[in-house]
Tab-separated table of C-alpha atoms and ligand atoms in Angstrom:
chain	number	residue	atom	x	y	z
A	957	MET	CA	15.586	-12.266	-8.572
A	958	GLU	CA	14.362	-15.812	-8.094
A	959	GLY	CA	14.900	-15.459	-4.429
A	960	ILE	CA	12.960	-12.231	-4.396
A	961	GLN	CA	10.074	-14.042	-6.646
A	962	PHE	CA	9.920	-16.704	-3.991
A	963	LEU	CA	9.752	-14.440	-0.865
A	964	LYS	CA	6.878	-12.418	-2.516
A	965	GLN	CA	4.775	-15.426	-3.282
A	966	TYR	CA	5.514	-16.982	0.143
A	967	SER	CA	4.226	-13.764	1.796
A	968	GLY	CA	1.121	-13.109	-0.181
A	969	HIS	CA	2.152	-9.568	-0.798
A	970	HIS	CA	2.942	-7.949	-3.743
A	971	VAL	CA	4.676	-4.717	-4.723
A	972	TYR	CA	2.647	-1.899	-5.940
A	973	PHE	CA	3.560	-2.072	-9.627
A	974	GLU	CA	3.115	-5.706	-10.296
A	975	ALA	CA	-0.420	-5.440	-8.809
A	976	PHE	CA	-1.191	-2.066	-10.142
A	977	GLU	CA	-0.371	-3.446	-13.862
A	978	GLU	CA	-2.437	-6.654	-13.416
A	979	ALA	CA	-5.131	-4.377	-12.034
A	980	THR	CA	-5.235	-2.250	-14.989
A	981	LYS	CA	-5.541	-5.016	-17.268
A	982	ILE	CA	-8.395	-6.416	-15.512
A	983	ASN	CA	-10.211	-3.143	-15.320
A	984	ASP	CA	-9.593	-2.659	-19.097
A	985	TYR	CA	-11.111	-6.037	-19.625
A	986	ILE	CA	-14.292	-5.261	-17.483
A	987	ASP	CA	-14.610	-1.932	-19.359
A	988	GLY	CA	-14.178	-3.868	-22.691
A	989	THR	CA	-17.182	-6.291	-21.921
A	990	GLY	CA	-19.535	-3.387	-22.048
A	991	LEU	CA	-21.475	-4.946	-19.098
A	992	ALA	CA	-20.392	-2.409	-16.580
A	993	ILE	CA	-21.671	1.089	-16.308
A	994	LYS	CA	-18.339	1.862	-14.554
A	995	SER	CA	-15.676	0.232	-12.851
A	996	GLU	CA	-12.879	1.549	-10.932
A	997	ILE	CA	-9.527	0.276	-9.022
A	998	ALA	CA	-10.169	0.782	-5.241
A	999	GLY	CA	-8.407	-0.551	-2.081
A	1000	SER	CA	-4.717	-0.008	-0.930
A	1001	LEU	CA	-3.629	0.136	-4.854
A	1002	ARG	CA	-5.785	3.564	-5.310
A	1003	ARG	CA	-3.984	4.835	-2.122
A	1004	LYS	CA	-0.781	3.754	-3.816
A	1005	LYS	CA	0.497	1.698	-0.995
A	1006	GLU	CA	4.070	0.334	-1.834
A	1007	ILE	CA	2.898	-3.345	-0.864
A	1008	VAL	CA	-0.523	-4.650	-1.424
A	1009	LYS	CA	-2.167	-7.910	-0.472
A	1010	ASP	CA	-4.890	-7.936	-3.147
A	1011	ILE	CA	-6.617	-6.072	-5.935
A	1012	ASP	CA	-10.135	-4.556	-5.422
A	1013	ILE	CA	-12.379	-3.578	-8.231
A	1014	LEU	CA	-15.532	-1.792	-7.683
A	1015	ALA	CA	-18.235	-1.748	-10.617
A	1016	THR	CA	-21.931	-0.817	-11.269
A	1017	SER	CA	-23.855	-2.767	-13.798
A	1018	LYS	CA	-27.397	-3.501	-14.778
A	1019	GLU	CA	-26.208	-7.211	-15.731
A	1020	ALA	CA	-24.122	-7.959	-12.575
A	1021	LEU	CA	-24.504	-11.783	-13.119
A	1022	LYS	CA	-23.143	-11.681	-16.803
A	1023	LEU	CA	-20.453	-9.327	-15.577
A	1024	MET	CA	-19.494	-11.795	-12.901
A	1025	ASP	CA	-19.527	-14.512	-15.604
A	1026	ALA	CA	-17.228	-12.548	-17.940
A	1027	PHE	CA	-14.966	-11.700	-14.892
A	1028	VAL	CA	-14.184	-15.412	-14.018
A	1029	ASN	CA	-13.648	-16.135	-17.809
A	1030	TYR	CA	-10.824	-13.629	-17.992
A	1031	ASP	CA	-7.814	-14.895	-19.293
A	1032	GLY	CA	-5.543	-14.226	-16.123
A	1033	VAL	CA	-7.728	-16.289	-13.518
A	1034	ARG	CA	-6.167	-19.374	-12.191
A	1035	GLU	CA	-8.974	-20.327	-9.648
A	1036	VAL	CA	-12.363	-18.984	-8.608
A	1037	ILE	CA	-12.687	-18.792	-4.809
A	1038	ALA	CA	-16.339	-17.541	-4.408
A	1039	LYS	CA	-18.995	-16.341	-7.002
A	1040	GLY	CA	-21.917	-14.109	-6.345
A	1041	GLU	CA	-23.916	-11.383	-7.785
A	1042	THR	CA	-22.411	-8.697	-5.525
A	1043	LYS	CA	-19.095	-10.219	-4.861
A	1044	THR	CA	-16.846	-12.519	-6.565
A	1045	SER	CA	-13.273	-13.549	-5.674
A	1046	VAL	CA	-10.435	-15.045	-7.752
A	1047	VAL	CA	-6.637	-15.884	-7.624
A	1048	LEU	CA	-4.778	-14.792	-10.804
A	1049	LYS	CA	-2.169	-16.994	-12.232
A	1050	SER	CA	0.487	-14.510	-10.818
A	1051	GLY	CA	-0.854	-15.440	-7.284
A	1052	ILE	CA	-2.749	-11.995	-6.584
A	1053	ASN	CA	-6.196	-12.160	-5.411
A	1054	VAL	CA	-8.888	-10.157	-7.056
A	1055	ASP	CA	-12.287	-9.017	-5.682
A	1056	LEU	CA	-14.884	-7.728	-7.904
A	1057	ARG	CA	-17.714	-5.912	-6.149
A	1058	VAL	CA	-20.941	-4.714	-7.989
A	1059	VAL	CA	-22.908	-2.303	-6.360
A	1060	LYS	CA	-25.996	-0.109	-7.119
A	1061	GLU	CA	-25.301	3.015	-9.118
A	1062	GLU	CA	-26.473	5.209	-6.167
A	1063	GLU	CA	-24.196	3.433	-3.979
A	1064	PHE	CA	-20.901	3.715	-6.031
A	1065	PRO	CA	-19.585	6.904	-4.706
A	1066	TYR	CA	-19.879	5.518	-0.918
A	1067	ALA	CA	-18.677	2.137	-1.736
A	1068	LEU	CA	-15.864	3.637	-3.652
A	1069	HIS	CA	-14.822	5.644	-0.491
A	1070	HIS	CA	-15.353	2.812	1.767
A	1071	PHE	CA	-13.281	0.235	-0.364
A	1072	THR	CA	-10.584	2.715	-0.813
A	1073	GLY	CA	-10.079	2.744	2.970
A	1074	SER	CA	-7.695	3.035	4.877
A	1075	LYS	CA	-9.626	1.423	7.720
A	1076	GLU	CA	-8.333	4.207	10.004
A	1077	HIS	CA	-9.325	6.819	7.688
A	1078	ASN	CA	-12.746	5.411	7.331
A	1079	THR	CA	-13.157	5.108	11.064
A	1080	ALA	CA	-12.137	9.031	11.354
A	1081	MET	CA	-14.638	9.836	8.768
A	1082	ARG	CA	-17.702	7.978	10.427
A	1083	HIS	CA	-16.752	9.577	13.712
A	1084	ARG	CA	-16.988	12.841	11.927
A	1085	ALA	CA	-20.435	12.211	10.123
A	1086	LYS	CA	-21.852	10.941	13.718
A	1087	SER	CA	-20.646	14.064	15.254
A	1088	MET	CA	-22.876	15.862	12.408
A	1089	GLY	CA	-25.733	13.618	13.057
A	1090	ILE	CA	-25.134	11.578	9.840
A	1091	LYS	CA	-24.792	7.853	9.672
A	1092	MET	CA	-22.030	6.962	7.167
A	1093	ASN	CA	-21.349	3.505	5.722
A	1094	GLU	CA	-20.480	1.858	2.291
A	1095	TYR	CA	-24.097	2.321	1.191
A	1096	GLY	CA	-24.485	5.747	1.867
A	1097	LEU	CA	-24.820	8.939	4.122
A	1098	PHE	CA	-28.004	8.702	6.213
A	1099	LYS	CA	-30.020	11.315	7.941
A	1100	GLY	CA	-32.226	8.998	9.990
A	1101	ASP	CA	-33.233	6.323	7.166
A	1102	HIS	CA	-33.033	9.020	4.559
A	1103	LEU	CA	-30.214	8.532	1.994
A	1104	ILE	CA	-28.326	11.589	1.117
A	1105	GLU	CA	-27.671	11.106	-2.575
A	1106	ARG	CA	-24.358	11.985	-3.983
A	1107	LYS	CA	-23.053	11.218	-7.477
A	1108	GLU	CA	-19.490	11.737	-6.900
A	1109	GLU	CA	-16.873	10.831	-4.058
A	1110	GLU	CA	-16.004	14.314	-4.072
A	1111	GLU	CA	-19.490	15.345	-2.662
A	1112	ILE	CA	-19.101	12.984	0.378
A	1113	PHE	CA	-16.326	14.997	1.636
A	1114	SER	CA	-18.130	18.380	0.790
A	1115	LYS	CA	-21.333	17.174	2.784
A	1116	LEU	CA	-19.117	16.622	5.826
A	1117	GLY	CA	-17.528	20.142	5.302
A	1118	LEU	CA	-14.216	18.800	4.070
A	1119	LEU	CA	-12.161	19.722	1.129
A	1120	TYR	CA	-11.648	16.624	-1.293
A	1121	ILE	CA	-8.722	14.281	0.289
A	1122	PRO	CA	-6.729	12.715	-2.419
A	1123	PRO	CA	-6.829	8.661	-1.967
A	1124	GLU	CA	-3.027	8.661	-1.289
A	1125	LEU	CA	-3.628	10.880	1.835
A	1126	ARG	CA	-6.300	8.687	3.337
A	1127	GLU	CA	-3.913	7.094	5.925
A	1128	ASP	CA	-5.251	8.977	9.064
A	1129	MET	CA	-2.302	10.991	9.184
A	1130	GLY	CA	-3.928	14.422	9.893
A	1131	GLU	CA	-5.744	14.528	6.405
A	1132	ILE	CA	-9.345	15.240	7.889
A	1133	GLU	CA	-7.982	18.026	10.029
A	1134	ALA	CA	-6.206	19.542	7.249
A	1135	ALA	CA	-9.428	19.167	4.998
A	1136	GLU	CA	-11.466	20.793	7.576
A	1137	LYS	CA	-9.125	23.855	7.781
A	1138	GLY	CA	-8.819	24.041	3.943
A	1139	GLU	CA	-5.201	23.006	4.015
A	1140	ILE	CA	-4.984	19.965	1.685
A	1141	PRO	CA	-1.758	20.341	-0.305
A	1142	VAL	CA	-1.778	20.633	-4.054
A	1143	LEU	CA	0.196	17.272	-4.507
A	1144	VAL	CA	3.047	16.862	-7.054
A	1145	GLU	CA	1.984	15.184	-10.183
A	1146	GLU	CA	4.139	13.480	-12.875
A	1147	LYS	CA	3.729	16.242	-15.494
A	1148	ASP	CA	5.667	18.349	-12.806
A	1149	ILE	CA	8.897	16.636	-13.112
A	1150	LYS	CA	11.267	18.595	-15.412
A	1151	GLY	CA	14.439	16.506	-14.860
A	1152	VAL	CA	16.097	13.466	-13.084
A	1153	PHE	CA	19.208	13.128	-11.018
A	1154	HIS	CA	20.142	9.540	-10.326
A	1155	VAL	CA	20.999	7.475	-13.520
A	1156	HIS	CA	23.551	4.875	-14.271
A	1157	THR	CA	25.016	3.915	-17.566
A	1158	THR	CA	27.263	1.379	-19.113
A	1159	TYR	CA	30.271	3.233	-17.534
A	1160	SER	CA	29.255	1.549	-14.341
A	1161	ASP	CA	26.445	-1.037	-14.002
A	1162	GLY	CA	23.865	0.368	-16.323
A	1163	ARG	CA	22.600	-1.556	-19.188
A	1164	ASN	CA	22.484	1.421	-21.801
A	1165	SER	CA	24.983	3.885	-23.066
A	1166	LEU	CA	25.050	7.473	-21.661
A	1167	GLU	CA	23.923	8.908	-25.138
A	1168	ASP	CA	21.027	6.423	-24.851
A	1169	MET	CA	19.906	7.503	-21.511
A	1170	VAL	CA	19.887	10.995	-22.579
A	1171	ARG	CA	17.997	10.479	-25.600
A	1172	LYS	CA	15.455	8.573	-23.607
A	1173	ALA	CA	15.101	11.632	-21.085
A	1174	ARG	CA	14.413	13.809	-23.884
A	1175	ASP	CA	11.697	11.535	-25.471
A	1176	LEU	CA	10.340	11.626	-21.987
A	1177	GLY	CA	10.266	15.382	-22.079
A	1178	TYR	CA	12.954	16.065	-19.402
A	1179	LYS	CA	14.980	19.249	-19.742
A	1180	TYR	CA	17.938	17.984	-17.493
A	1181	ILE	CA	19.485	14.656	-16.600
A	1182	ALA	CA	22.366	14.146	-14.090
A	1183	ILE	CA	24.480	11.178	-14.711
A	1184	THR	CA	25.432	9.410	-11.530
A	1185	ASP	CA	27.414	6.211	-12.112
A	1186	HIS	CA	28.858	4.374	-9.160
A	1187	SER	CA	32.097	5.687	-7.481
A	1188	LYS	CA	35.336	3.841	-7.491
A	1189	SER	CA	34.848	1.695	-4.123
A	1190	ALA	CA	31.775	0.045	-5.881
A	1191	PHE	CA	34.201	-2.257	-7.523
A	1192	TYR	CA	31.187	-4.884	-7.713
A	1193	ALA	CA	29.306	-2.314	-9.752
A	1194	ASN	CA	32.102	-1.339	-12.194
A	1195	GLY	CA	32.674	1.953	-10.214
A	1196	LEU	CA	34.435	4.769	-11.921
A	1197	THR	CA	38.265	5.475	-11.298
A	1198	GLU	CA	39.401	8.985	-11.666
A	1199	GLU	CA	40.413	8.175	-15.108
A	1200	VAL	CA	37.311	7.037	-16.467
A	1201	LEU	CA	35.566	9.725	-14.860
A	1202	LEU	CA	37.717	12.346	-16.866
A	1203	ARG	CA	36.620	10.168	-20.009
A	1204	GLN	CA	32.824	10.368	-19.028
A	1205	TRP	CA	33.176	14.225	-18.566
A	1206	GLU	CA	34.529	14.692	-21.991
A	1207	GLU	CA	31.626	12.629	-23.388
A	1208	ILE	CA	29.133	14.902	-21.400
A	1209	ASP	CA	30.863	18.037	-22.757
A	1210	GLU	CA	30.440	16.548	-26.345
A	1211	LEU	CA	26.620	15.509	-25.855
A	1212	ASN	CA	25.829	18.877	-24.282
A	1213	LYS	CA	27.077	20.431	-27.559
A	1214	LYS	CA	25.082	17.877	-29.582
A	1215	TYR	CA	21.565	18.062	-27.770
A	1216	SER	CA	20.294	21.618	-27.164
A	1217	ASP	CA	16.955	20.929	-25.662
A	1218	ILE	CA	18.580	19.100	-22.589
A	1219	VAL	CA	21.256	19.733	-19.931
A	1220	ILE	CA	23.604	16.856	-19.032
A	1221	LEU	CA	24.908	17.156	-15.451
A	1222	LYS	CA	27.872	15.631	-14.112
A	1223	GLY	CA	27.300	13.678	-11.362
A	1224	ILE	CA	28.255	10.547	-9.177
A	1225	GLU	CA	26.704	8.259	-6.684
A	1226	SER	CA	29.194	8.152	-4.352
A	1227	ASP	CA	29.500	5.291	-1.795
A	1228	ILE	CA	29.275	6.466	1.828
A	1229	LEU	CA	32.340	4.698	3.133
A	1230	PRO	CA	32.027	3.048	6.640
A	1231	ASP	CA	33.585	6.043	8.384
A	1232	GLY	CA	31.084	8.561	6.672
A	1233	SER	CA	33.430	9.913	4.209
A	1234	LEU	CA	32.757	10.262	0.300
A	1235	ASP	CA	34.825	8.160	-2.165
A	1236	TYR	CA	36.907	10.704	-4.007
A	1237	GLU	CA	39.573	13.457	-3.028
A	1238	GLU	CA	38.324	16.979	-2.982
A	1239	GLU	CA	39.922	17.801	-6.199
A	1240	ILE	CA	37.529	15.412	-7.943
A	1241	LEU	CA	34.464	16.103	-5.659
A	1242	LYS	CA	34.306	19.705	-6.232
A	1243	ARG	CA	33.939	19.286	-10.137
A	1244	PHE	CA	30.668	17.525	-9.889
A	1245	ASP	CA	27.355	19.276	-10.553
A	1246	VAL	CA	25.531	16.777	-8.185
A	1247	VAL	CA	26.787	13.958	-5.640
A	1248	VAL	CA	24.263	11.419	-4.682
A	1249	ALA	CA	25.769	9.789	-1.513
A	1250	SER	CA	24.535	6.113	-0.874
A	1251	ILE	CA	25.286	3.208	1.528
A	1252	HIS	CA	26.028	0.063	-0.759
A	1253	SER	CA	28.084	-2.086	1.827
A	1254	HIS	CA	28.800	-2.530	5.608
A	1255	PHE	CA	24.987	-2.738	6.257
A	1256	ARG	CA	25.450	-4.442	9.634
A	1257	MET	CA	26.404	-1.569	11.899
A	1258	SER	CA	24.779	-0.547	14.871
A	1259	LYS	CA	22.084	1.963	14.766
A	1260	GLU	CA	24.285	4.403	16.487
A	1261	GLU	CA	27.174	3.961	14.025
A	1262	MET	CA	25.188	3.866	10.942
A	1263	THR	CA	23.297	7.193	11.891
A	1264	LYS	CA	26.621	8.831	12.732
A	1265	ARG	CA	28.101	7.540	9.458
A	1266	VAL	CA	24.989	9.132	7.254
A	1267	ILE	CA	25.093	12.251	9.332
A	1268	LYS	CA	28.824	12.540	8.635
A	1269	ALA	CA	28.219	12.157	4.823
A	1270	LEU	CA	25.368	14.727	5.154
A	1271	GLU	CA	27.888	17.242	6.693
A	1272	ASN	CA	30.239	16.891	3.793
A	1273	LYS	CA	29.652	20.130	1.707
A	1274	TYR	CA	29.942	18.225	-1.422
A	1275	THR	CA	26.827	15.931	-0.583
A	1276	LYS	CA	23.937	17.440	-2.469
A	1277	ILE	CA	21.530	14.402	-2.242
A	1278	LEU	CA	21.240	11.489	0.094
A	1279	GLY	CA	20.465	8.271	-1.976
A	1280	HIS	CA	17.948	5.590	-0.923
A	1281	PRO	CA	18.300	6.546	2.763
A	1282	THR	CA	17.321	3.144	4.334
A	1283	GLY	CA	18.469	0.701	1.932
A	1284	ARG	CA	15.273	-1.458	2.062
A	1285	LEU	CA	14.254	-3.851	-0.781
A	1286	LEU	CA	10.692	-4.314	-0.599
A	1287	LEU	CA	9.765	-7.729	0.395
A	1288	ALA	CA	13.322	-8.877	0.227
A	1289	ARG	CA	15.520	-7.097	2.543
A	1290	ASP	CA	14.710	-4.772	5.573
A	1291	SER	CA	16.264	-1.223	5.999
A	1292	TYR	CA	19.622	-1.103	7.934
A	1293	GLU	CA	19.283	-0.021	11.386
A	1294	ILE	CA	19.138	3.684	11.510
A	1295	ASP	CA	17.637	6.624	13.182
A	1296	VAL	CA	15.533	7.894	10.264
A	1297	TYR	CA	14.287	11.039	12.209
A	1298	ALA	CA	17.999	11.943	13.287
A	1299	VAL	CA	19.099	11.647	9.621
A	1300	ILE	CA	16.060	13.950	8.498
A	1301	ASP	CA	16.875	16.315	11.217
A	1302	ALA	CA	20.400	16.584	9.953
A	1303	ALA	CA	19.458	16.934	6.374
A	1304	ALA	CA	17.331	19.692	7.504
A	1305	HIS	CA	20.259	21.381	9.608
A	1306	TYR	CA	22.741	20.796	6.792
A	1307	GLY	CA	20.144	22.063	3.788
A	1308	LYS	CA	20.450	18.672	2.030
A	1309	ILE	CA	18.020	17.015	-0.342
A	1310	ILE	CA	16.685	13.651	0.479
A	1311	GLU	CA	16.065	11.185	-2.412
A	1312	ILE	CA	12.773	9.258	-3.086
A	1313	ASN	CA	14.155	6.329	-4.892
A	1314	SER	CA	11.636	5.475	-7.533
A	1315	ASN	CA	12.875	1.882	-8.176
A	1316	PRO	CA	9.617	0.105	-7.539
A	1317	PHE	CA	11.485	-2.533	-5.180
A	1318	ARG	CA	12.910	0.461	-3.062
A	1319	LEU	CA	10.610	3.449	-2.743
A	1320	ASP	CA	12.919	4.679	-0.422
A	1321	LEU	CA	12.557	7.142	1.820
A	1322	ASP	CA	9.180	5.631	3.007
A	1323	TRP	CA	6.360	7.985	2.642
A	1324	ARG	CA	5.546	7.696	6.540
A	1325	TYR	CA	8.638	9.777	7.057
A	1326	ILE	CA	8.205	12.383	4.372
A	1327	LYS	CA	5.556	14.257	6.051
A	1328	TYR	CA	7.857	14.933	8.966
A	1329	ALA	CA	10.869	15.866	6.815
A	1330	LYS	CA	8.554	18.299	4.677
A	1331	GLU	CA	7.489	19.975	8.017
A	1332	LYS	CA	11.119	20.263	8.762
A	1333	GLY	CA	11.709	22.137	5.512
A	1334	VAL	CA	13.570	19.356	3.810
A	1335	LYS	CA	13.479	19.321	0.054
A	1336	PHE	CA	13.302	16.046	-1.927
A	1337	ALA	CA	14.237	14.771	-5.357
A	1338	ILE	CA	12.273	12.056	-6.872
A	1339	ASN	CA	15.025	9.878	-8.605
A	1340	PRO	CA	14.688	7.203	-11.019
A	1341	ASP	CA	18.006	5.258	-10.053
A	1342	ALA	CA	17.531	3.944	-13.501
A	1343	HIS	CA	20.107	1.339	-14.797
A	1344	SER	CA	18.465	0.995	-18.232
A	1345	VAL	CA	16.276	3.268	-20.523
A	1346	ASP	CA	13.097	1.631	-19.170
A	1347	GLY	CA	14.340	2.463	-15.736
A	1348	LEU	CA	13.692	6.090	-16.412
A	1349	GLU	CA	10.135	5.668	-16.557
A	1350	ASP	CA	9.857	4.587	-12.642
A	1351	VAL	CA	9.760	8.093	-11.733
A	1352	LYS	CA	6.066	7.606	-11.741
A	1353	TYR	CA	6.073	5.242	-8.764
A	1354	GLY	CA	8.484	7.854	-6.852
A	1355	VAL	CA	5.656	10.454	-7.663
A	1356	GLY	CA	3.077	8.265	-5.947
A	1357	ILE	CA	5.185	7.947	-2.947
A	1358	ALA	CA	5.840	11.707	-2.663
A	1359	ARG	CA	2.058	12.123	-2.906
A	1360	LYS	CA	1.524	9.784	0.123
A	1361	GLY	CA	4.229	12.017	1.780
A	1362	TRP	CA	2.026	15.110	1.094
A	1363	LEU	CA	4.576	16.707	-1.009
A	1364	GLU	CA	3.967	19.618	-3.420
A	1365	ALA	CA	5.744	20.726	-6.461
A	1366	ARG	CA	7.720	23.233	-4.578
A	1367	ASP	CA	8.975	20.500	-2.312
A	1368	VAL	CA	10.394	18.414	-5.100
A	1369	ILE	CA	13.574	20.086	-6.664
A	1370	ASN	CA	13.345	18.279	-9.872
A	1371	THR	CA	10.178	20.092	-10.524
A	1372	TYR	CA	12.404	23.267	-10.707
A	1373	GLU	CA	14.208	24.691	-14.160
A	1374	VAL	CA	17.618	23.900	-14.693
A	1375	GLU	CA	19.033	27.282	-13.958
A	1376	GLU	CA	17.187	27.281	-10.435
A	1377	VAL	CA	18.357	23.685	-9.615
A	1378	LEU	CA	22.031	24.492	-10.553
A	1379	SER	CA	22.091	27.478	-8.473
A	1380	ILE	CA	20.422	25.441	-5.451
A	1381	LEU	CA	23.034	22.840	-5.976
A	1382	ARG	CA	25.932	25.393	-5.983
A	1383	ASN	CA	24.825	27.226	-2.881
A	1384	MET	CA	24.433	24.046	-0.890
B	268	ZN	ZN1	22.537	3.028	-4.999
B	269	ZN	ZN1	22.017	3.997	-7.972
């Protein structure tokens, strides 16, 4: 972990969840001063980018100087870079830069849109405005010199003949065309998630017992949970022999009797072996409700070999979900060499589910590929890959990435009821 920490500071980039936690605290602090009429987190954080460079906060206030004074006196500030009435920049003790901008109340919706970005999205929006004879910038929409008054960001879009575009989609990936045609998807939300599939326990390398994980899932309101410890080749993660598996299944049967409000599914995170096969004999594989197939070793294959290996695993009738498809660890390890589009095409062909791994250091599959996969008809599972009870709460980060990938609830199988899920898994 120290190595990862070092890399993050070295590069001046930060994973989403760390920056988001800091930003939320600062925004609450600004709120608490009573000096801001309103304040909001903007920038790439608002777009839920997996890696961010800094935190942007936008506020409107009648006492801007006092607000800036309060801001630089915030507990977490290490250094003040610049301080002015409209913009102040600081560095936090955690190394993250924060810009606070104070704008006029009537400019707020425009500034919020502008400082949310992305740059590419903003450029496309300006072009559209221009084609309608309207000038657009961070201060407003103008007909000639006349400001077109808007109270909410949403109205900027409607003025330009567009449906509201959620911040996560503002990446110039076709969102303006979709908004023009009235085809902005109703994006999946955290509350849509009814159960989870990728969960480790003390049987392999998890920190909490199977029953603790089940209890926590119930507390979170989930209706089903698939226990997927590591398979036998994962000796470094205490992977399960057939004998231990049988014991786990007995415990799952017991817990299913004990808890009537949640269904516990028998699963495994099976290593994909170098030749693309799974890690147990058919006799065992056919008894799982769900098999998540993942790569945990032999990362250094050629792109062709790696792609073939994963496609072979997808072809296997017992594989249900492809786990963390590219193996990346944000700011620490790049994806292994793999033809992601070929893998997605194979998943579509064999009717397999692709995971959005919600671990905040993975967030894999990358959202840039998700829209393509959706268009191919691939379904996704937003999986916590939890190794502790707290890990179950990571699902929200996966939901953020699913939203960036244009997914709606129906594209995500863990928004379905358990009966539906079991029937899908059995018929794959
Ligand atoms: Zn894994
Ligand atoms: Zn895992």
